[in-house]
């Protein structure tokens, strides 16, 4: 999950020129995922017999993989080497097409981040609903 947190930080740089409201969404995701990472570390010592903790930990890991995949796809679409593009009319056409595809990629990541935020919120509320922290602290104290 630490690589995911680093990628979220990278997305916040001006290089990716995200829509303004996404900065807040990404900061929310980053804070929530940092808390989830801490909780995962805390519950890592819980016996496998605690199904609820194991299920929650699995969901968090799968969610982090999905988020990282989405961010990777976005970064690949946006990143380009401007020196590799041809000059002249062909370069103009290529740059114009790149603008259209990056605009689409930016809208796509915006939609993805909003959906991811909903999933992260659901996983976080499940943690509270099923008292995951209480289960893990109970086993750590025994």
Tab-separated table of C-alpha atoms in Angstrom:
chain	number	residue	atom	x	y	z
A	1	UNK	CA	0.000	0.000	0.000
A	2	UNK	CA	2.973	2.320	0.461
A	3	UNK	CA	3.500	2.459	-3.321
A	4	UNK	CA	-0.140	3.437	-3.737
A	5	UNK	CA	0.216	6.267	-1.220
A	6	UNK	CA	3.265	7.530	-3.121
A	7	UNK	CA	1.306	7.466	-6.394
A	8	UNK	CA	-1.552	9.428	-4.825
A	9	UNK	CA	0.981	12.034	-3.710
A	10	UNK	CA	2.349	12.171	-7.252
A	11	UNK	CA	-1.149	12.743	-8.633
A	12	UNK	CA	-1.415	15.837	-6.457
A	13	UNK	CA	1.485	17.488	-8.288
A	14	UNK	CA	0.747	20.089	-10.948
A	15	UNK	CA	2.160	17.789	-13.604
A	16	UNK	CA	-1.147	15.925	-13.912
A	17	UNK	CA	-3.388	19.021	-13.997
A	18	UNK	CA	-6.394	17.358	-12.390
A	19	UNK	CA	-9.716	19.063	-11.948
A	20	UNK	CA	-9.757	21.216	-8.818
A	21	UNK	CA	-12.290	19.162	-6.891
A	22	UNK	CA	-10.191	16.022	-7.394
A	23	UNK	CA	-7.385	17.346	-5.225
A	24	UNK	CA	-9.693	17.163	-2.215
A	25	UNK	CA	-10.902	13.711	-3.238
A	26	UNK	CA	-7.326	12.448	-3.578
A	27	UNK	CA	-6.336	13.961	-0.245
A	28	UNK	CA	-9.341	12.206	1.337
A	29	UNK	CA	-8.322	8.892	-0.265
A	30	UNK	CA	-4.745	9.306	0.859
A	31	UNK	CA	-5.746	10.012	4.473
A	32	UNK	CA	-8.242	7.157	4.521
A	33	UNK	CA	-5.788	4.696	3.004
A	34	UNK	CA	-3.092	5.719	5.483
A	35	UNK	CA	-5.538	4.923	8.289
A	36	UNK	CA	-6.413	1.623	6.645
A	37	UNK	CA	-2.733	0.769	6.294
A	38	UNK	CA	-2.230	1.425	10.004
A	39	UNK	CA	-5.267	-0.741	10.798
A	40	UNK	CA	-3.958	-3.520	8.554
A	41	UNK	CA	-0.668	-3.463	10.412
A	42	UNK	CA	-2.575	-3.589	13.696
A	43	UNK	CA	-4.725	-6.564	12.679
A	44	UNK	CA	-1.879	-8.473	11.041
A	45	UNK	CA	-1.322	-10.299	14.347
A	46	UNK	CA	-4.963	-11.361	14.694
A	47	UNK	CA	-5.457	-15.130	14.397
A	48	UNK	CA	-6.780	-16.380	11.087
A	49	UNK	CA	-9.844	-17.705	12.928
A	50	UNK	CA	-11.269	-14.152	13.015
A	51	UNK	CA	-13.144	-14.260	9.719
A	52	UNK	CA	-14.438	-10.690	9.894
A	53	UNK	CA	-10.951	-9.253	10.292
A	54	UNK	CA	-9.578	-11.451	7.524
A	55	UNK	CA	-12.400	-10.476	5.148
A	56	UNK	CA	-11.943	-6.783	5.900
A	57	UNK	CA	-8.172	-7.000	5.384
A	58	UNK	CA	-8.701	-8.823	2.073
A	59	UNK	CA	-11.164	-6.139	0.934
A	60	UNK	CA	-8.699	-3.371	1.787
A	61	UNK	CA	-5.895	-5.091	-0.107
A	62	UNK	CA	-8.065	-5.715	-3.175
A	63	UNK	CA	-9.276	-2.126	-3.089
A	64	UNK	CA	-5.715	-0.831	-2.924
A	65	UNK	CA	-4.781	-2.975	-5.955
A	66	UNK	CA	-7.778	-1.638	-7.901
A	67	UNK	CA	-6.910	1.950	-7.015
A	68	UNK	CA	-3.290	1.454	-8.004
A	69	UNK	CA	-4.325	-0.086	-11.345
A	70	UNK	CA	-6.600	2.868	-12.062
A	71	UNK	CA	-3.869	5.378	-11.224
A	72	UNK	CA	-1.308	3.480	-13.314
A	73	UNK	CA	-3.621	3.495	-16.350
A	74	UNK	CA	-4.174	7.218	-15.938
A	75	UNK	CA	-0.473	8.000	-15.581
A	76	UNK	CA	0.383	5.961	-18.673
A	77	UNK	CA	-2.236	7.804	-20.741
A	78	UNK	CA	-1.107	11.226	-19.560
A	79	UNK	CA	2.670	10.752	-19.558
A	80	UNK	CA	4.356	11.298	-22.873
A	81	UNK	CA	7.713	12.292	-24.170
A	82	UNK	CA	7.289	15.619	-26.029
A	83	UNK	CA	10.627	15.121	-27.788
A	84	UNK	CA	9.417	11.878	-29.358
A	85	UNK	CA	6.601	13.662	-31.205
A	86	UNK	CA	7.155	14.744	-34.785
A	87	UNK	CA	7.261	18.433	-35.707
A	88	UNK	CA	5.339	20.335	-38.358
A	89	UNK	CA	1.825	19.473	-39.450
A	90	UNK	CA	2.094	15.841	-38.319
A	91	UNK	CA	3.251	17.032	-34.892
A	92	UNK	CA	0.303	19.433	-34.723
A	93	UNK	CA	-2.130	16.597	-35.479
A	94	UNK	CA	-0.454	14.328	-32.919
A	95	UNK	CA	-0.521	17.029	-30.221
A	96	UNK	CA	-4.191	17.769	-30.973
A	97	UNK	CA	-5.107	14.108	-30.680
A	98	UNK	CA	-3.088	13.885	-27.462
A	99	UNK	CA	-5.076	16.801	-26.011
A	100	UNK	CA	-8.333	15.000	-26.781
A	101	UNK	CA	-7.181	11.704	-25.311
A	102	UNK	CA	-5.747	13.330	-22.179
A	103	UNK	CA	-8.999	15.244	-21.661
A	104	UNK	CA	-10.838	11.931	-21.856
A	105	UNK	CA	-8.307	10.332	-19.476
A	106	UNK	CA	-8.745	13.209	-16.992
A	107	UNK	CA	-12.533	12.798	-17.050
A	108	UNK	CA	-12.094	9.046	-16.639
A	109	UNK	CA	-9.809	9.382	-13.608
A	110	UNK	CA	-12.258	11.889	-12.103
A	111	UNK	CA	-15.062	9.349	-12.448
A	112	UNK	CA	-12.822	6.563	-11.144
A	113	UNK	CA	-11.721	8.583	-8.108
A	114	UNK	CA	-15.302	9.417	-7.161
A	115	UNK	CA	-16.209	5.722	-7.427
A	116	UNK	CA	-13.103	4.717	-5.492
A	117	UNK	CA	-13.944	7.221	-2.770
A	118	UNK	CA	-17.339	5.567	-2.348
A	119	UNK	CA	-15.698	2.129	-2.102
A	120	UNK	CA	-13.108	3.363	0.409
A	121	UNK	CA	-15.881	4.920	2.496
A	122	UNK	CA	-17.795	1.636	2.424
A	123	UNK	CA	-14.765	-0.367	3.551
A	124	UNK	CA	-14.094	2.195	6.294
A	125	UNK	CA	-17.679	2.064	7.534
A	126	UNK	CA	-17.556	-1.743	7.507
A	127	UNK	CA	-14.517	-1.501	9.778
A	128	UNK	CA	-16.551	0.556	12.226
A	129	UNK	CA	-19.729	-1.501	11.829
A	130	UNK	CA	-18.017	-4.762	12.660
A	131	UNK	CA	-15.657	-3.351	15.295
A	132	UNK	CA	-12.533	-4.564	13.539
A	133	UNK	CA	-10.326	-2.526	15.880
A	134	UNK	CA	-11.982	-4.045	18.944
A	135	UNK	CA	-11.450	-7.570	17.630
A	136	UNK	CA	-7.789	-6.940	16.913
A	137	UNK	CA	-7.100	-5.189	20.231
A	138	UNK	CA	-8.866	-7.985	22.115
A	139	UNK	CA	-6.483	-10.532	20.566
A	140	UNK	CA	-3.430	-8.338	21.076
A	141	UNK	CA	-4.235	-8.002	24.802
A	142	UNK	CA	-4.616	-11.765	25.327
